């Protein structure tokens, strides 16, 4: 009797079928070759709803290998519901090793943050992206935004930034501040805070962005110039944490979360849970370096 082993396994390695993974990898190669350019892809169905990280999950499952060490964070935390569920799913589908340690991981998936600890050339950083189109706030039609990117016509974006400054005295954009990649395409750097935007510039790691709901992939290769949009007389700036420090460690040069205790008192704590744990344990993780962090008092 001939044994049928084709369907012996209930699922494929990394869940997605090999043909679809190959298609995603081809599109990622194009995205890497043209930094900041949005590449359409198939966005296959997943056992989670679109809008809950399918784009990042598609990228992760398409490129992960059995020897990879996987880490996932949600707004800086390794222990949030989104991070825990997706970590368990990736582990069940690949049987790869998982970790909370940023320096140990070879593949890191994130929602809304870049780790405080500096990334290396041996790491790939994958973003879950809700809205990949940076021009959506100034142009509603997709065919027009495609044309604007093709012609490098970003006048509407500059006018929008100018109007924000005129009305409010500052450019009132927080998460997802638009950047220019490799001096060509304007890109939405996922909804990361301003604090993280400078860490994309000349990063040693490969940054891959997946928007499952919008069916778009884009990338920032290692050592690529990424510049936040700014005017000659109105400069980009990060969130202001002057006069505050982490109540657990006393550290001042990190992105901080605001906490309110039962007695009504307000405290601040480092957002990156793994970075915080290492400081609490008196370790000295190597942090990203940029001019905005250097301006802060030690």
mmCIF file of C-alpha atoms in Angstrom:
data_model
loop_
_atom_site.group_PDB
_atom_site.id
_atom_site.type_symbol
_atom_site.label_atom_id
_atom_site.label_comp_id
_atom_site.label_asym_id
_atom_site.label_seq_id
_atom_site.Cartn_x
_atom_site.Cartn_y
_atom_site.Cartn_z
ATOM 1 C CA UNK A 1 0.000 0.000 0.000
ATOM 2 C CA UNK A 2 1.328 3.407 -1.002
ATOM 3 C CA UNK A 3 1.347 5.761 1.951
ATOM 4 C CA UNK A 4 0.115 9.253 1.226
ATOM 5 C CA UNK A 5 2.433 11.547 3.147
ATOM 6 C CA UNK A 6 1.594 14.755 1.288
ATOM 7 C CA UNK A 7 -1.019 15.760 3.854
ATOM 8 C CA UNK A 8 0.552 14.046 6.865
ATOM 9 C CA UNK A 9 1.096 17.399 8.598
ATOM 10 C CA UNK A 10 -1.887 19.485 9.577
ATOM 11 C CA UNK A 11 -0.117 22.689 8.609
ATOM 12 C CA UNK A 12 2.892 23.866 6.638
ATOM 13 C CA UNK A 13 6.089 25.052 8.333
ATOM 14 C CA UNK A 14 5.449 28.659 9.396
ATOM 15 C CA UNK A 15 1.756 28.134 8.504
ATOM 16 C CA UNK A 16 1.832 29.894 5.101
ATOM 17 C CA UNK A 17 2.159 27.678 2.022
ATOM 18 C CA UNK A 18 5.520 27.714 0.234
ATOM 19 C CA UNK A 19 4.265 29.396 -2.950
ATOM 20 C CA UNK A 20 2.863 32.329 -0.992
ATOM 21 C CA UNK A 21 5.995 32.628 1.135
ATOM 22 C CA UNK A 22 8.059 32.707 -2.056
ATOM 23 C CA UNK A 23 5.847 35.492 -3.421
ATOM 24 C CA UNK A 24 6.230 37.531 -0.221
ATOM 25 C CA UNK A 25 10.013 37.081 -0.277
ATOM 26 C CA UNK A 26 10.181 38.227 -3.915
ATOM 27 C CA UNK A 27 8.185 41.348 -3.007
ATOM 28 C CA UNK A 28 10.461 41.969 -0.019
ATOM 29 C CA UNK A 29 13.503 41.832 -2.300
ATOM 30 C CA UNK A 30 11.935 44.532 -4.448
ATOM 31 C CA UNK A 31 11.149 46.588 -1.348
ATOM 32 C CA UNK A 32 14.760 46.324 -0.190
ATOM 33 C CA UNK A 33 16.015 47.293 -3.661
ATOM 34 C CA UNK A 34 13.836 50.428 -3.658
ATOM 35 C CA UNK A 35 13.942 51.772 -0.073
ATOM 36 C CA UNK A 36 10.673 53.323 1.060
ATOM 37 C CA UNK A 37 8.680 52.174 -1.972
ATOM 38 C CA UNK A 38 5.394 50.389 -1.225
ATOM 39 C CA UNK A 39 5.192 47.027 -2.979
ATOM 40 C CA UNK A 40 1.726 45.389 -3.364
ATOM 41 C CA UNK A 41 1.456 41.747 -2.255
ATOM 42 C CA UNK A 42 -1.205 39.075 -1.845
ATOM 43 C CA UNK A 43 -1.788 39.390 1.931
ATOM 44 C CA UNK A 44 -2.993 35.809 2.512
ATOM 45 C CA UNK A 45 -5.646 34.907 5.053
ATOM 46 C CA UNK A 46 -4.429 34.275 8.598
ATOM 47 C CA UNK A 47 -6.093 32.910 11.737
ATOM 48 C CA UNK A 48 -6.240 36.480 13.080
ATOM 49 C CA UNK A 49 -8.187 39.432 11.727
ATOM 50 C CA UNK A 50 -6.537 42.028 9.521
ATOM 51 C CA UNK A 51 -5.645 45.014 11.632
ATOM 52 C CA UNK A 52 -4.220 42.857 14.437
ATOM 53 C CA UNK A 53 -0.730 42.382 12.999
ATOM 54 C CA UNK A 54 -1.257 40.241 9.901
ATOM 55 C CA UNK A 55 1.193 42.260 7.801
ATOM 56 C CA UNK A 56 4.050 41.845 10.261
ATOM 57 C CA UNK A 57 3.107 38.209 10.729
ATOM 58 C CA UNK A 58 3.187 37.606 6.961
ATOM 59 C CA UNK A 59 6.730 38.987 6.769
ATOM 60 C CA UNK A 60 7.900 37.064 9.835
ATOM 61 C CA UNK A 61 6.490 33.724 8.689
ATOM 62 C CA UNK A 62 7.846 34.181 5.154
ATOM 63 C CA UNK A 63 11.451 34.725 6.259
ATOM 64 C CA UNK A 64 11.808 32.877 9.568
ATOM 65 C CA UNK A 65 13.981 29.770 9.705
ATOM 66 C CA UNK A 66 14.236 26.901 12.161
ATOM 67 C CA UNK A 67 17.444 28.307 13.639
ATOM 68 C CA UNK A 68 16.083 31.822 14.186
ATOM 69 C CA UNK A 69 15.541 33.229 17.672
ATOM 70 C CA UNK A 70 12.272 35.146 17.689
ATOM 71 C CA UNK A 71 11.233 38.121 19.823
ATOM 72 C CA UNK A 72 8.053 40.175 19.601
ATOM 73 C CA UNK A 73 7.031 43.360 21.409
ATOM 74 C CA UNK A 74 3.819 45.359 21.541
ATOM 75 C CA UNK A 75 4.357 49.050 22.346
ATOM 76 C CA UNK A 76 7.636 48.120 24.058
ATOM 77 C CA UNK A 77 6.257 45.253 26.118
ATOM 78 C CA UNK A 78 7.045 41.563 25.741
ATOM 79 C CA UNK A 79 4.067 40.668 27.926
ATOM 80 C CA UNK A 80 1.085 42.358 26.228
ATOM 81 C CA UNK A 81 -1.808 40.282 24.890
ATOM 82 C CA UNK A 82 -0.877 40.909 21.228
ATOM 83 C CA UNK A 83 2.782 40.013 21.779
ATOM 84 C CA UNK A 84 2.048 36.870 23.814
ATOM 85 C CA UNK A 85 -0.521 35.504 21.374
ATOM 86 C CA UNK A 86 1.595 36.088 18.261
ATOM 87 C CA UNK A 87 4.727 34.742 19.981
ATOM 88 C CA UNK A 88 2.883 31.538 20.846
ATOM 89 C CA UNK A 89 1.493 31.249 17.318
ATOM 90 C CA UNK A 90 4.915 31.663 15.674
ATOM 91 C CA UNK A 91 6.455 29.169 18.107
ATOM 92 C CA UNK A 92 3.722 26.593 17.467
ATOM 93 C CA UNK A 93 4.047 26.961 13.682
ATOM 94 C CA UNK A 94 7.871 26.877 13.527
ATOM 95 C CA UNK A 95 9.126 25.375 16.790
ATOM 96 C CA UNK A 96 11.825 28.042 16.741
ATOM 97 C CA UNK A 97 13.348 29.426 19.919
ATOM 98 C CA UNK A 98 11.728 32.545 21.422
ATOM 99 C CA UNK A 99 13.284 35.125 23.714
ATOM 100 C CA UNK A 100 12.643 38.374 25.560
ATOM 101 C CA UNK A 101 16.282 39.465 25.178
ATOM 102 C CA UNK A 102 16.739 42.013 22.384
ATOM 103 C CA UNK A 103 20.443 41.261 21.918
ATOM 104 C CA UNK A 104 19.808 37.510 21.658
ATOM 105 C CA UNK A 105 17.081 37.681 18.990
ATOM 106 C CA UNK A 106 17.799 37.318 15.269
ATOM 107 C CA UNK A 107 14.256 38.259 14.196
ATOM 108 C CA UNK A 108 12.200 40.867 16.063
ATOM 109 C CA UNK A 109 8.590 41.758 15.304
ATOM 110 C CA UNK A 110 7.130 44.943 16.737
ATOM 111 C CA UNK A 111 3.980 46.965 17.113
ATOM 112 C CA UNK A 112 4.509 50.715 17.579
ATOM 113 C CA UNK A 113 8.084 50.770 18.976
ATOM 114 C CA UNK A 114 11.741 50.279 18.179
ATOM 115 C CA UNK A 115 13.766 48.715 20.977
ATOM 116 C CA UNK A 116 15.870 51.073 23.092
ATOM 117 C CA UNK A 117 18.768 48.643 22.758
ATOM 118 C CA UNK A 118 20.764 49.143 19.567
ATOM 119 C CA UNK A 119 20.128 46.675 16.763
ATOM 120 C CA UNK A 120 22.930 44.812 15.000
ATOM 121 C CA UNK A 121 23.767 43.695 11.466
ATOM 122 C CA UNK A 122 22.626 40.160 12.301
ATOM 123 C CA UNK A 123 19.069 41.191 13.151
ATOM 124 C CA UNK A 124 15.912 41.774 11.116
ATOM 125 C CA UNK A 125 13.268 44.112 12.509
ATOM 126 C CA UNK A 126 9.685 43.566 11.311
ATOM 127 C CA UNK A 127 6.912 46.126 11.785
ATOM 128 C CA UNK A 128 3.156 45.648 11.992
ATOM 129 C CA UNK A 129 1.790 48.567 9.968
ATOM 130 C CA UNK A 130 -1.842 49.749 10.116
ATOM 131 C CA UNK A 131 -1.593 52.491 7.438
ATOM 132 C CA UNK A 132 1.397 52.416 5.050
ATOM 133 C CA UNK A 133 0.441 55.470 2.988
ATOM 134 C CA UNK A 134 1.980 58.677 4.433
ATOM 135 C CA UNK A 135 -0.010 60.812 1.979
ATOM 136 C CA UNK A 136 -3.410 59.478 3.065
ATOM 137 C CA UNK A 137 -4.023 62.514 5.286
ATOM 138 C CA UNK A 138 -3.597 64.878 2.330
ATOM 139 C CA UNK A 139 -4.933 62.791 -0.596
ATOM 140 C CA UNK A 140 -7.837 60.356 -0.329
ATOM 141 C CA UNK A 141 -7.485 58.590 -3.696
ATOM 142 C CA UNK A 142 -5.002 55.743 -4.077
ATOM 143 C CA UNK A 143 -4.308 56.370 -7.761
ATOM 144 C CA UNK A 144 -3.343 59.956 -6.912
ATOM 145 C CA UNK A 145 -0.974 58.978 -4.099
ATOM 146 C CA UNK A 146 0.684 56.449 -6.442
ATOM 147 C CA UNK A 147 1.170 59.222 -8.989
ATOM 148 C CA UNK A 148 2.512 61.632 -6.373
ATOM 149 C CA UNK A 149 5.105 59.091 -5.208
ATOM 150 C CA UNK A 150 6.087 58.340 -8.803
ATOM 151 C CA UNK A 151 6.666 62.019 -9.534
ATOM 152 C CA UNK A 152 8.130 62.777 -6.080
ATOM 153 C CA UNK A 153 5.400 65.391 -5.780
ATOM 154 C CA UNK A 154 5.147 65.902 -2.042
ATOM 155 C CA UNK A 155 3.943 69.514 -2.049
ATOM 156 C CA UNK A 156 0.686 68.642 -0.255
ATOM 157 C CA UNK A 157 2.598 67.018 2.586
ATOM 158 C CA UNK A 158 4.809 70.061 3.058
ATOM 159 C CA UNK A 159 1.762 72.341 2.993
ATOM 160 C CA UNK A 160 0.105 70.141 5.621
ATOM 161 C CA UNK A 161 3.135 70.434 7.909
ATOM 162 C CA UNK A 162 3.216 74.198 7.373
ATOM 163 C CA UNK A 163 -0.501 74.556 8.189
ATOM 164 C CA UNK A 164 -0.033 72.533 11.361
ATOM 165 C CA UNK A 165 2.741 74.850 12.478
ATOM 166 C CA UNK A 166 0.756 78.001 11.661
ATOM 167 C CA UNK A 167 -2.282 76.782 13.600
ATOM 168 C CA UNK A 168 -0.543 75.291 16.621
ATOM 169 C CA UNK A 169 2.954 76.741 16.779
ATOM 170 C CA UNK A 170 4.418 73.289 16.198
ATOM 171 C CA UNK A 171 4.102 70.375 13.776
ATOM 172 C CA UNK A 172 1.380 68.432 15.567
ATOM 173 C CA UNK A 173 2.275 64.950 14.399
ATOM 174 C CA UNK A 174 3.129 62.284 16.938
ATOM 175 C CA UNK A 175 3.272 58.611 16.062
ATOM 176 C CA UNK A 176 4.143 57.804 12.459
ATOM 177 C CA UNK A 177 5.951 61.078 11.719
ATOM 178 C CA UNK A 178 6.721 61.090 7.954
ATOM 179 C CA UNK A 179 10.295 60.533 6.811
ATOM 180 C CA UNK A 180 12.207 60.661 3.531
ATOM 181 C CA UNK A 181 14.123 57.479 2.745
ATOM 182 C CA UNK A 182 17.321 57.470 0.712
ATOM 183 C CA UNK A 183 16.495 61.065 -0.362
ATOM 184 C CA UNK A 184 13.639 59.826 -2.560
ATOM 185 C CA UNK A 185 10.412 58.360 -1.144
ATOM 186 C CA UNK A 186 8.385 59.732 1.740
ATOM 187 C CA UNK A 187 7.530 56.835 4.018
ATOM 188 C CA UNK A 188 5.276 56.183 7.001
ATOM 189 C CA UNK A 189 7.573 54.633 9.652
ATOM 190 C CA UNK A 190 4.693 52.649 11.165
ATOM 191 C CA UNK A 191 3.066 54.383 14.142
ATOM 192 C CA UNK A 192 6.317 54.536 16.115
ATOM 193 C CA UNK A 193 6.743 57.617 18.345
ATOM 194 C CA UNK A 194 8.990 60.492 17.293
ATOM 195 C CA UNK A 195 11.538 59.185 19.788
ATOM 196 C CA UNK A 196 12.219 56.169 17.569
ATOM 197 C CA UNK A 197 12.337 57.914 14.187
ATOM 198 C CA UNK A 198 16.052 58.944 14.372
ATOM 199 C CA UNK A 199 16.980 55.318 15.159
ATOM 200 C CA UNK A 200 15.994 54.304 11.616
ATOM 201 C CA UNK A 201 18.722 56.483 10.122
ATOM 202 C CA UNK A 202 21.849 54.478 9.209
ATOM 203 C CA UNK A 203 20.593 51.551 11.285
ATOM 204 C CA UNK A 204 22.709 48.399 11.131
ATOM 205 C CA UNK A 205 19.640 46.131 10.951
ATOM 206 C CA UNK A 206 17.271 45.408 8.071
ATOM 207 C CA UNK A 207 13.839 46.965 8.700
ATOM 208 C CA UNK A 208 10.827 45.358 6.993
ATOM 209 C CA UNK A 209 7.293 46.780 7.108
ATOM 210 C CA UNK A 210 4.128 44.768 6.489
ATOM 211 C CA UNK A 211 0.614 46.209 6.146
ATOM 212 C CA UNK A 212 -1.730 43.230 5.809
ATOM 213 C CA UNK A 213 -4.998 45.125 5.614
ATOM 214 C CA UNK A 214 -3.650 47.505 2.936
ATOM 215 C CA UNK A 215 -1.620 44.746 1.205
ATOM 216 C CA UNK A 216 1.653 46.675 1.094
ATOM 217 C CA UNK A 217 5.275 45.858 1.933
ATOM 218 C CA UNK A 218 8.194 48.272 2.190
ATOM 219 C CA UNK A 219 11.684 48.281 3.661
ATOM 220 C CA UNK A 220 14.646 50.263 4.943
ATOM 221 C CA UNK A 221 17.901 48.392 4.206
ATOM 222 C CA UNK A 222 20.890 48.632 6.583
ATOM 223 C CA UNK A 223 22.902 51.864 6.525
ATOM 224 C CA UNK A 224 20.210 53.813 4.669
ATOM 225 C CA UNK A 225 19.619 57.529 5.164
ATOM 226 C CA UNK A 226 16.254 58.224 6.804
ATOM 227 C CA UNK A 227 15.414 61.883 7.444
ATOM 228 C CA UNK A 228 12.397 63.242 9.312
ATOM 229 C CA UNK A 229 10.647 65.994 7.365
ATOM 230 C CA UNK A 230 11.495 69.435 8.746
ATOM 231 C CA UNK A 231 11.868 73.051 7.651
ATOM 232 C CA UNK A 232 15.024 75.154 7.844
ATOM 233 C CA UNK A 233 13.538 77.213 10.665
ATOM 234 C CA UNK A 234 11.204 74.605 12.202
ATOM 235 C CA UNK A 235 13.154 71.503 13.148
ATOM 236 C CA UNK A 236 11.996 68.010 13.947
ATOM 237 C CA UNK A 237 12.158 67.135 17.632
ATOM 238 C CA UNK A 238 11.427 64.084 19.753
ATOM 239 C CA UNK A 239 9.104 63.815 22.738
ATOM 240 C CA UNK A 240 10.206 66.005 25.657
ATOM 241 C CA UNK A 241 11.014 64.051 28.818
ATOM 242 C CA UNK A 242 13.095 66.781 30.447
ATOM 243 C CA UNK A 243 12.740 66.854 34.220
ATOM 244 C CA UNK A 244 11.505 63.267 34.350
ATOM 245 C CA UNK A 245 13.174 59.935 35.000
ATOM 246 C CA UNK A 246 12.275 56.288 35.433
ATOM 247 C CA UNK A 247 11.123 55.826 39.025
ATOM 248 C CA UNK A 248 12.637 52.325 39.159
ATOM 249 C CA UNK A 249 16.088 53.059 37.737
ATOM 250 C CA UNK A 250 16.509 56.843 37.665
ATOM 251 C CA UNK A 251 17.349 56.571 33.957
ATOM 252 C CA UNK A 252 16.472 59.639 31.866
ATOM 253 C CA UNK A 253 17.524 58.811 28.293
ATOM 254 C CA UNK A 254 14.709 56.480 27.257
ATOM 255 C CA UNK A 255 11.099 56.666 26.069
ATOM 256 C CA UNK A 256 8.977 56.843 29.220
ATOM 257 C CA UNK A 257 5.422 55.801 30.051
ATOM 258 C CA UNK A 258 3.322 57.791 32.506
ATOM 259 C CA UNK A 259 1.855 55.871 35.446
ATOM 260 C CA UNK A 260 -0.637 56.902 38.125
ATOM 261 C CA UNK A 261 -0.574 55.073 41.449
ATOM 262 C CA UNK A 262 -3.543 54.438 43.736
ATOM 263 C CA UNK A 263 -2.678 57.484 45.828
ATOM 264 C CA UNK A 264 -2.934 59.708 42.744
ATOM 265 C CA UNK A 265 0.818 60.250 42.420
ATOM 266 C CA UNK A 266 2.340 60.341 38.943
ATOM 267 C CA UNK A 267 5.442 58.372 38.017
ATOM 268 C CA UNK A 268 7.368 57.529 34.857
ATOM 269 C CA UNK A 269 8.789 54.185 33.790
ATOM 270 C CA UNK A 270 10.884 53.012 30.815
ATOM 271 C CA UNK A 271 8.579 51.782 28.046
ATOM 272 C CA UNK A 272 10.890 49.030 26.716
ATOM 273 C CA UNK A 273 10.343 46.179 29.178
ATOM 274 C CA UNK A 274 13.523 44.263 28.330
ATOM 275 C CA UNK A 275 15.673 47.413 28.492
ATOM 276 C CA UNK A 276 14.097 48.205 31.875
ATOM 277 C CA UNK A 277 14.751 44.697 33.189
ATOM 278 C CA UNK A 278 18.415 44.904 32.204
ATOM 279 C CA UNK A 279 18.863 48.253 33.949
ATOM 280 C CA UNK A 280 17.132 46.939 37.080
ATOM 281 C CA UNK A 281 19.559 43.995 37.048
ATOM 282 C CA UNK A 282 22.475 46.485 36.789
ATOM 283 C CA UNK A 283 23.376 45.457 33.244
ATOM 284 C CA UNK A 284 24.543 48.027 30.681
ATOM 285 C CA UNK A 285 22.721 47.415 27.382
ATOM 286 C CA UNK A 286 24.041 49.430 24.448
ATOM 287 C CA UNK A 287 21.437 52.015 23.522
ATOM 288 C CA UNK A 288 20.819 53.616 20.127
ATOM 289 C CA UNK A 289 22.842 56.778 19.613
ATOM 290 C CA UNK A 290 21.485 59.907 17.945
ATOM 291 C CA UNK A 291 21.795 63.651 18.429
ATOM 292 C CA UNK A 292 18.444 63.926 20.197
ATOM 293 C CA UNK A 293 19.418 61.455 22.922
ATOM 294 C CA UNK A 294 22.813 63.128 23.300
ATOM 295 C CA UNK A 295 21.064 66.455 23.995
ATOM 296 C CA UNK A 296 19.416 65.008 27.092
ATOM 297 C CA UNK A 297 21.086 65.337 30.455
ATOM 298 C CA UNK A 298 22.659 62.171 31.803
#
